GROMACS .gro file of C-alpha atoms in nm:
model
  239
    1MET     CA    1   5.737  27.414  11.156
    2ASN     CA    2   5.950  27.659  10.955
    3LEU     CA    3   6.032  27.623  10.592
    4ASN     CA    4   6.392  27.489  10.640
    5LYS     CA    5   6.262  27.197  10.852
    6LYS     CA    6   6.004  27.104  10.581
    7LEU     CA    7   6.269  27.116  10.310
    8PHE     CA    8   6.494  26.887  10.509
    9MET     CA    9   6.208  26.648  10.564
   10VAL     CA   10   6.143  26.643  10.189
   11GLY     CA   11   6.513  26.582  10.125
   12ILE     CA   12   6.510  26.297  10.369
   13ILE     CA   13   6.203  26.129  10.197
   14GLY     CA   14   6.393  26.179   9.867
   15SER     CA   15   6.696  26.005   9.992
   16VAL     CA   16   6.492  25.706  10.120
   17LEU     CA   17   6.310  25.690   9.790
   18CYS     CA   18   6.652  25.710   9.599
   19PHE     CA   19   6.785  25.426   9.820
   20THR     CA   20   6.482  25.214   9.725
   21GLY     CA   21   6.558  25.284   9.358
   22ASP     CA   22   6.920  25.196   9.404
   23MET     CA   23   6.829  24.863   9.551
   24LEU     CA   24   6.600  24.787   9.255
   25LEU     CA   25   6.873  24.886   9.004
   26GLY     CA   26   7.186  24.760   9.178
   27CYS     CA   27   7.100  24.495   9.438
   28PHE     CA   28   7.255  24.207   9.247
   29ALA     CA   29   7.550  23.972   9.282
   30PRO     CA   30   7.877  24.168   9.213
   31SER     CA   31   8.082  24.082   8.913
   32LYS     CA   32   8.456  24.065   8.941
   33GLU     CA   33   8.531  24.129   8.575
   34PHE     CA   34   8.526  24.472   8.398
   35GLY     CA   35   8.341  24.602   8.098
   36ASN     CA   36   8.435  24.882   7.864
   37SER     CA   37   8.640  25.064   8.122
   38ILE     CA   38   8.876  24.968   8.410
   39ILE     CA   39   8.658  25.179   8.644
   40PHE     CA   40   8.322  25.047   8.518
   41PRO     CA   41   8.211  24.693   8.604
   42PRO     CA   42   7.997  24.523   8.358
   43PHE     CA   43   7.625  24.477   8.411
   44SER     CA   44   7.533  24.186   8.647
   45GLU     CA   45   7.410  23.878   8.451
   46ASP     CA   46   7.139  23.855   8.714
   47TRP     CA   47   6.967  24.152   8.531
   48ALA     CA   48   6.878  23.928   8.247
   49ASN     CA   49   6.675  23.706   8.468
   50SER     CA   50   6.487  23.986   8.654
   51SER     CA   51   6.151  24.145   8.584
   52PRO     CA   52   6.191  24.445   8.347
   53ASN     CA   53   5.947  24.629   8.549
   54ARG     CA   54   6.201  24.637   8.830
   55PHE     CA   55   6.420  24.867   8.626
   56ILE     CA   56   6.135  25.086   8.519
   57ILE     CA   57   6.023  25.138   8.880
   58GLY     CA   58   6.382  25.187   9.002
   59GLY     CA   59   6.445  25.448   8.734
   60LEU     CA   60   6.132  25.637   8.818
   61PHE     CA   61   6.213  25.627   9.195
   62GLY     CA   62   6.551  25.764   9.125
   63VAL     CA   63   6.435  26.062   8.912
   64ILE     CA   64   6.160  26.162   9.164
   65ALA     CA   65   6.399  26.118   9.459
   66LEU     CA   66   6.670  26.343   9.311
   67LEU     CA   67   6.413  26.621   9.268
   68LEU     CA   68   6.303  26.579   9.619
   69MET     CA   69   6.661  26.574   9.748
   70PHE     CA   70   6.729  26.903   9.597
   71CYS     CA   71   6.500  27.047   9.871
   72GLY     CA   72   6.756  26.922  10.129
   73PHE     CA   73   7.043  27.101   9.949
   74TYR     CA   74   6.834  27.410   9.922
   75ALA     CA   75   6.766  27.410  10.294
   76ILE     CA   76   7.142  27.389  10.363
   77TYR     CA   77   7.194  27.676  10.117
   78ARG     CA   78   6.938  27.878  10.318
   79GLU     CA   79   7.133  27.812  10.632
   80MET     CA   80   7.447  27.934  10.457
   81ILE     CA   81   7.274  28.261  10.363
   82VAL     CA   82   7.202  28.331  10.737
   83LYS     CA   83   7.559  28.264  10.832
   84LYS     CA   84   7.682  28.486  10.541
   85CYS     CA   85   7.900  28.217  10.405
   86LYS     CA   86   8.127  28.317  10.119
   87TYR     CA   87   8.070  28.146   9.790
   88SER     CA   88   7.749  27.997   9.911
   89LYS     CA   89   7.612  28.022   9.557
   90LEU     CA   90   7.892  27.778   9.453
   91PHE     CA   91   7.723  27.517   9.681
   92ILE     CA   92   7.371  27.553   9.525
   93ILE     CA   93   7.504  27.564   9.175
   94CYS     CA   94   7.697  27.238   9.230
   95ALA     CA   95   7.383  27.090   9.386
   96PHE     CA   96   7.181  27.190   9.071
   97VAL     CA   97   7.435  27.029   8.845
   98PHE     CA   98   7.447  26.712   9.064
   99ILE     CA   99   7.072  26.670   9.060
  100SER     CA  100   7.021  26.746   8.692
  101VAL     CA  101   7.300  26.528   8.575
  102GLY     CA  102   7.210  26.261   8.826
  103THR     CA  103   6.855  26.255   8.698
  104LEU     CA  104   6.985  26.190   8.346
  105TYR     CA  105   7.216  25.916   8.480
  106HIS     CA  106   6.931  25.733   8.658
  107CYS     CA  107   6.713  25.748   8.353
  108VAL     CA  108   6.994  25.617   8.116
  109PHE     CA  109   7.095  25.358   8.367
  110ALA     CA  110   6.746  25.223   8.416
  111MET     CA  111   6.682  25.226   8.034
  112THR     CA  112   7.003  25.054   7.963
  113ALA     CA  113   6.936  24.779   8.224
  114TYR     CA  114   6.589  24.738   8.059
  115ILE     CA  115   6.729  24.708   7.719
  116TYR     CA  116   6.982  24.446   7.829
  117ASN     CA  117   6.706  24.246   7.985
  118LYS     CA  118   6.484  24.257   7.676
  119LEU     CA  119   6.770  24.181   7.429
  120TYR     CA  120   6.883  23.888   7.644
  121ASN     CA  121   6.529  23.742   7.655
  122LEU     CA  122   6.504  23.780   7.277
  123GLN     CA  123   6.828  23.570   7.265
  124VAL     CA  124   7.041  23.837   7.118
  125LEU     CA  125   7.391  23.701   7.174
  126GLU     CA  126   7.568  24.026   7.224
  127ALA     CA  127   7.294  24.182   7.444
  128LYS     CA  128   7.525  24.262   7.737
  129ILE     CA  129   7.797  24.419   7.522
  130ILE     CA  130   7.543  24.626   7.342
  131ALA     CA  131   7.391  24.757   7.673
  132GLU     CA  132   7.735  24.831   7.819
  133GLN     CA  133   7.851  25.029   7.514
  134LEU     CA  134   7.535  25.231   7.525
  135PHE     CA  135   7.583  25.315   7.886
  136PHE     CA  136   7.947  25.378   7.859
  137VAL     CA  137   7.869  25.668   7.633
  138PHE     CA  138   7.711  25.858   7.921
  139ILE     CA  139   7.985  25.791   8.166
  140ALA     CA  140   8.168  26.116   8.069
  141VAL     CA  141   7.842  26.318   8.129
  142ALA     CA  142   7.778  26.139   8.460
  143SER     CA  143   8.121  26.239   8.571
  144LEU     CA  144   7.991  26.594   8.599
  145ALA     CA  145   7.763  26.489   8.877
  146ALA     CA  146   8.040  26.330   9.061
  147VAL     CA  147   8.260  26.639   9.038
  148ALA     CA  148   7.971  26.863   9.144
  149PHE     CA  149   7.893  26.627   9.436
  150ALA     CA  150   8.266  26.642   9.543
  151ILE     CA  151   8.290  27.019   9.527
  152LEU     CA  152   7.960  27.077   9.727
  153SER     CA  153   8.074  26.822   9.986
  154ILE     CA  154   8.424  26.983  10.036
  155TYR     CA  155   8.276  27.324  10.049
  156LEU     CA  156   8.016  27.205  10.313
  157PHE     CA  157   8.296  27.046  10.514
  158VAL     CA  158   8.503  27.368  10.513
  159VAL     CA  159   8.209  27.575  10.623
  160SER     CA  160   8.117  27.328  10.893
  161ILE     CA  161   8.469  27.286  11.029
  162ARG     CA  162   8.516  27.659  11.057
  163GLY     CA  163   8.211  27.678  11.281
  164LYS     CA  164   7.986  27.872  11.049
  165PHE     CA  165   7.681  27.673  11.170
  166ASN     CA  166   7.661  27.822  11.524
  167ASN     CA  167   8.002  27.681  11.597
  168LYS     CA  168   7.861  27.318  11.564
  169LYS     CA  169   8.169  27.165  11.412
  170TRP     CA  170   8.038  26.822  11.472
  171LEU     CA  171   7.826  26.871  11.151
  172SER     CA  172   8.154  26.840  10.949
  173ILE     CA  173   8.167  26.472  11.051
  174PHE     CA  174   7.836  26.403  10.870
  175ASN     CA  175   7.963  26.525  10.536
  176PRO     CA  176   7.823  26.324  10.244
  177LEU     CA  177   8.150  26.268  10.078
  178LEU     CA  178   8.319  26.149  10.404
  179ILE     CA  179   8.024  25.916  10.471
  180MET     CA  180   8.055  25.768  10.119
  181LEU     CA  181   8.420  25.702  10.163
  182VAL     CA  182   8.355  25.511  10.478
  183LEU     CA  183   8.085  25.311  10.298
  184ILE     CA  184   8.314  25.234  10.004
  185GLY     CA  185   8.574  25.113  10.262
  186LEU     CA  186   8.320  24.883  10.414
  187SER     CA  187   8.217  24.746  10.068
  188LYS     CA  188   8.586  24.636  10.032
  189ILE     CA  189   8.621  24.456  10.356
  190LEU     CA  190   8.274  24.292  10.391
  191PRO     CA  191   8.201  23.954  10.224
  192GLU     CA  192   8.075  23.981   9.868
  193ASN     CA  193   7.703  23.920   9.822
  194LYS     CA  194   7.419  24.098   9.653
  195VAL     CA  195   7.289  24.268   9.981
  196VAL     CA  196   7.636  24.410  10.058
  197ASN     CA  197   7.688  24.513   9.696
  198GLY     CA  198   7.346  24.679   9.681
  199ILE     CA  199   7.367  24.868  10.011
  200PHE     CA  200   7.740  24.971  10.023
  201ALA     CA  201   7.831  24.983   9.648
  202TRP     CA  202   7.513  25.112   9.492
  203GLY     CA  203   7.330  25.282   9.777
  204GLN     CA  204   7.619  25.467   9.938
  205GLN     CA  205   7.520  25.807   9.806
  206SER     CA  206   7.165  25.800   9.905
  207ILE     CA  207   7.258  25.659  10.251
  208ALA     CA  208   7.518  25.950  10.281
  209LEU     CA  209   7.269  26.217  10.201
  210PHE     CA  210   7.002  26.061  10.425
  211ILE     CA  211   7.249  26.091  10.725
  212THR     CA  212   7.357  26.448  10.618
  213PHE     CA  213   6.996  26.577  10.595
  214ILE     CA  214   6.895  26.406  10.915
  215MET     CA  215   7.183  26.573  11.107
  216PHE     CA  216   7.104  26.915  10.952
  217LEU     CA  217   6.744  26.872  11.043
  218ILE     CA  218   6.839  26.802  11.406
  219TYR     CA  219   7.063  27.112  11.390
  220SER     CA  220   6.785  27.326  11.249
  221ILE     CA  221   6.531  27.207  11.519
  222ARG     CA  222   6.776  27.265  11.804
  223TYR     CA  223   6.970  27.574  11.706
  224ASN     CA  224   6.809  27.761  11.424
  225HIS     CA  225   6.624  28.074  11.530
  226TYR     CA  226   6.672  28.286  11.220
  227GLN     CA  227   6.392  28.195  10.985
  228PRO     CA  228   6.266  28.559  10.953
  229TYR     CA  229   6.609  28.668  10.862
  230ILE     CA  230   6.646  28.403  10.598
  231GLU     CA  231   6.314  28.504  10.434
  232LYS     CA  232   6.423  28.871  10.445
  233LYS     CA  233   6.757  28.793  10.286
  234GLU     CA  234   6.600  28.597  10.003
  235LYS     CA  235   6.369  28.878   9.929
  236GLU     CA  236   6.655  29.118   9.912
  237GLN     CA  237   6.847  28.882   9.665
  238CYS     CA  238   6.540  28.871   9.433
  239LEU     CA  239   6.529  29.256   9.417
   0.00000   0.00000   0.00000
């Protein structure tokens, strides 16, 4: 098995682990109101009645998962090197920003949920407001991850639709941003409950990356015969 296939498999494992962490952190009954921002819903009141260990484990899973998922992005970047895609470094830079900022986001999210849970059980009346205000401070920073994710997805779509991957344009359909938009649409039309909220509202990104890495792994197994060229090209870039 060549290195790219191994990297895709690690990325797939990371996306599964990330989905598990997302379910621990976000699989709760949705709230119809809004918190400190019109785009940021408040923390679910169900968090107050959950085990705090759930948020610790969910946060750890998210951090480890993001590091593993970077391997999947790196494998795609290696494929781009073979195809001599222009601006391929933009893709890996955006992937790095997405992973690094996303790691911070998961840490803060898990810690904030933990703080909310503890303050509520200590009968602090404004526990929810305090936790939301703390989390809201990091929304601007977290937006960098969203921007980076959008840029790398759009670039990947353009490269795929132009047939750079052995003219397998069907790869463009399995773009992470496109898959996320479909899942967001489903979250709007499906009945509201904590399972739908967890899977389609909180786990959408990990599901999208799982599908993307799976399809690129299939592509790599069936069509990629350029592993020696990849390794030679990477050595040249290091010189």
